[in-house]
């Protein structure tokens, strides 16, 4: 893309309530506006029951993008001023494939501990669906979506450590009942794949999706450090 056509005014919108996703993007030089979607994920999960895991998380990300684009183009997202004219909307959905089934957030300490007793010493796959939409002059003009999978090698830890980790509350509201970059890091032996995707948003995949919708990620890097 020649410099003359490069847009330096593109507003980035992160369509997510995830503080971790926002932190990954900010640490990577973006200053996104946050517009949270109101998608009924459980209803969509029911509709998608039986579909391949990568398709499920990608469809969820696309549904979140639909809701956020509608809010931005419908003037219901004042915090994303300018995005309708020249913007990109990025949404994600993460789930853990373990023991042959997809798991989201455990929501309770008991559920988190039960999950950990099953997954300790095993390998799971954290799969994150991504969707990027390009907005220009009040329209959504391009879209690109895909998923990223990262293998997670869970430590074979004791019942007591599992109970104490669950009691911290950290694993309750994260996909798969673990974090890589928090207390959960003490219970992860390693990963094979993209670490940012595990935390919630894959930087290399978003770079490729941005290219597909005509945006050079380097044009989005904030001068602020
Ligand atoms: N910090 C951290 N968060 C993680 C990790 N793994 C998963 N998560 C978080 O777990 C959540 C997965 O749930 P999702 O339904 O994809 O996203 P959400 O938090 O509900 O937010 P929305 O994007 O608004 O749906 C996200 O917030 C991820 O950032 C990790 O290793 N570290």
XYZ file of C-alpha atoms and ligand atoms in Angstrom:
257
model
C 0.000 0.000 0.000
C 1.583 3.336 -1.025
C 2.116 5.893 1.747
C -0.412 8.211 0.070
C -3.184 5.746 0.792
C -2.107 4.957 4.328
C -4.592 6.079 6.915
C -3.128 7.289 10.189
C -6.539 8.340 11.545
C -7.992 4.853 11.893
C -9.798 4.441 15.235
C -9.259 1.021 16.790
C -12.232 -0.415 18.683
C -11.766 -3.413 20.982
C -15.165 -5.061 21.283
C -14.408 -6.773 24.573
C -14.871 -6.391 28.342
C -11.622 -8.303 28.852
C -9.028 -6.255 30.749
C -6.414 -8.748 29.591
C -7.185 -8.173 25.904
C -7.017 -4.411 26.402
C -3.679 -4.762 28.202
C -2.215 -6.925 25.401
C -3.206 -4.359 22.756
C -2.037 -1.352 24.795
C 1.291 -3.014 25.596
C 1.614 -3.688 21.846
C 1.268 0.015 21.006
C -2.458 0.415 20.327
C -4.815 2.777 22.149
C -8.194 1.161 21.460
C -11.602 2.483 22.407
C -13.571 -0.197 24.279
C -17.117 -1.046 23.216
C -18.501 -4.099 24.994
C -20.875 -6.328 23.041
C -24.160 -7.572 24.494
C -24.197 -10.935 22.742
C -26.069 -13.800 24.441
C -23.140 -16.226 24.225
C -25.016 -19.094 25.880
C -27.826 -18.920 23.313
C -25.295 -18.925 20.477
C -23.401 -21.816 22.068
C -26.669 -23.803 22.090
C -27.157 -23.055 18.375
C -23.568 -24.058 17.587
C -23.595 -27.256 19.684
C -21.651 -29.980 17.887
C -19.823 -27.624 15.531
C -16.007 -27.834 15.413
C -14.389 -25.869 18.295
C -12.587 -23.429 15.954
C -15.902 -22.648 14.250
C -17.662 -22.094 17.579
C -15.201 -19.509 18.920
C -14.923 -17.788 15.528
C -18.707 -17.503 15.205
C -18.885 -16.092 18.732
C -16.243 -13.503 17.840
C -18.189 -12.634 14.662
C -21.432 -12.255 16.637
C -19.652 -9.890 19.050
C -18.343 -7.938 16.049
C -21.865 -7.687 14.582
C -23.122 -6.175 17.851
C -20.227 -3.733 18.252
C -20.322 -2.586 14.603
C -24.077 -1.954 14.967
C -23.442 0.121 18.102
C -20.682 2.154 16.426
C -22.578 2.752 13.166
C -25.747 3.433 15.145
C -24.111 6.263 17.129
C -24.505 4.260 20.357
C -20.774 4.216 21.169
C -19.645 7.803 21.823
C -16.353 6.521 23.263
C -15.496 5.284 19.736
C -16.004 8.640 18.029
C -14.508 8.613 14.540
C -14.592 4.827 14.141
C -17.634 4.912 11.839
C -15.732 7.204 9.469
C -12.400 5.379 9.607
C -12.109 2.483 12.046
C -11.420 -1.156 12.733
C -13.392 -3.288 15.201
C -11.617 -6.272 16.780
C -13.448 -8.969 18.754
C -12.451 -12.331 20.226
C -13.766 -15.367 22.043
C -11.600 -17.858 23.937
C -12.401 -21.390 25.121
C -10.291 -24.332 26.282
C -10.489 -27.672 24.483
C -9.712 -30.271 27.147
C -10.779 -33.880 27.556
C -12.583 -33.638 24.213
C -14.909 -30.817 25.212
C -14.890 -27.011 25.065
C -14.818 -25.183 28.378
C -15.408 -21.499 29.053
C -15.280 -19.819 32.447
C -15.903 -21.986 35.545
C -17.607 -19.140 37.495
C -17.202 -20.948 40.866
C -14.180 -22.122 42.894
C -15.635 -25.630 43.094
C -15.975 -25.835 39.308
C -12.471 -24.439 38.826
C -10.979 -27.023 41.226
C -12.902 -29.864 39.568
C -11.620 -28.788 36.146
C -8.063 -28.624 37.428
C -8.258 -32.105 38.991
C -9.187 -33.420 35.538
C -6.722 -31.402 33.455
C -3.544 -31.459 35.628
C -0.689 -33.286 33.906
C -2.507 -33.160 30.546
C -2.300 -30.996 27.415
C -5.193 -28.718 26.540
C -5.695 -26.346 23.611
C -6.740 -22.749 24.226
C -8.600 -21.701 21.080
C -9.368 -18.044 20.437
C -11.677 -16.896 17.672
C -10.961 -13.458 16.164
C -12.962 -11.099 13.965
C -11.791 -7.814 12.414
C -14.192 -5.440 10.660
C -13.125 -2.380 8.633
C -15.403 0.672 8.864
C -15.221 3.536 6.331
C -17.662 6.445 5.870
C -20.447 4.894 7.909
C -20.264 1.396 6.458
C -18.626 -1.915 7.299
C -16.565 -2.391 4.131
C -14.472 -5.480 4.925
C -14.317 -8.363 7.386
C -11.811 -11.077 8.226
C -12.000 -13.777 10.881
C -10.053 -16.818 11.979
C -9.064 -18.761 15.100
C -5.746 -19.487 16.783
C -4.983 -22.574 18.888
C -2.215 -22.828 21.489
C -1.284 -26.054 23.311
C -1.137 -25.685 27.103
C 0.901 -28.155 29.192
C -0.761 -28.184 32.620
C 1.460 -29.066 35.591
C 0.626 -32.210 37.539
C -0.102 -30.356 40.783
C -1.506 -31.489 44.146
C -5.118 -31.341 45.270
C -4.053 -28.808 47.900
C -2.433 -26.451 45.380
C -5.506 -26.717 43.176
C -7.782 -25.814 46.094
C -5.551 -22.878 47.053
C -5.415 -21.639 43.442
C -9.216 -21.871 43.106
C -9.559 -19.983 46.395
C -7.648 -16.999 44.950
C -10.669 -16.367 42.714
C -8.419 -15.768 39.703
C -9.503 -18.839 37.686
C -13.240 -18.200 38.048
C -13.775 -15.693 35.206
C -11.169 -16.753 32.646
C -11.585 -19.315 29.860
C -10.297 -22.709 30.921
C -9.915 -21.745 34.609
C -6.296 -20.653 34.222
C -4.156 -17.679 33.337
C -0.723 -17.785 31.725
C 0.268 -14.294 32.918
C -1.145 -14.397 36.459
C -1.054 -16.760 39.462
C -1.970 -19.559 37.051
C 1.518 -19.261 35.584
C 2.804 -21.294 38.550
C 0.694 -24.239 37.305
C 1.620 -24.158 33.594
C 4.679 -26.168 32.514
C 4.719 -24.645 29.052
C 2.863 -23.838 25.852
C 3.284 -24.549 22.158
C 2.097 -21.616 20.087
C 1.169 -17.964 20.455
C 1.174 -16.667 24.066
C -0.905 -13.549 23.308
C -3.677 -15.769 21.954
C -3.814 -17.583 25.314
C -4.173 -14.311 27.221
C -7.034 -13.473 24.890
C -5.986 -11.917 21.575
C -3.390 -13.161 19.089
C -1.194 -10.277 17.912
C 0.228 -12.049 14.834
C -3.230 -13.280 13.776
C -4.780 -9.817 14.258
C -1.906 -8.382 12.187
C -2.800 -10.767 9.346
C -6.537 -10.061 9.645
C -5.868 -6.309 9.592
C -3.845 -6.779 6.383
C -6.806 -8.667 4.877
C -9.068 -5.640 5.504
C -6.474 -3.193 4.138
C -4.916 -1.913 7.356
C -1.170 -1.927 8.145
C -0.812 -2.563 11.885
C 2.225 -0.247 11.991
C -0.112 2.643 11.097
C -1.986 1.948 14.336
C 1.001 2.046 16.660
C 0.619 4.952 19.058
C 3.426 7.489 19.295
C 2.683 7.602 23.062
C 5.042 5.352 25.072
N -5.103 -12.554 31.897
C -5.515 -13.698 31.270
N -6.816 -13.803 30.864
C -7.161 -14.949 30.221
C -6.265 -16.007 29.998
N -6.955 -16.999 29.330
C -8.224 -16.544 29.146
N -8.327 -15.311 29.685
C -9.515 -14.434 29.689
O -10.677 -15.235 29.758
C -11.718 -14.534 29.089
C -12.341 -15.481 28.083
O -13.708 -15.200 28.005
P -14.355 -14.541 26.675
O -15.802 -14.898 26.666
O -13.530 -14.869 25.482
O -14.196 -12.970 26.892
P -14.864 -12.084 28.038
O -13.866 -11.890 29.130
O -16.198 -12.627 28.423
O -15.013 -10.679 27.340
P -15.777 -10.371 25.960
O -14.701 -10.271 24.919
O -16.457 -9.061 26.213
O -16.735 -11.509 25.700
C -11.096 -13.320 28.412
O -11.306 -12.167 29.195
C -9.629 -13.679 28.379
O -8.790 -12.522 28.385
C -4.915 -15.850 30.428
O -4.042 -16.719 30.271
N -4.595 -14.686 31.050
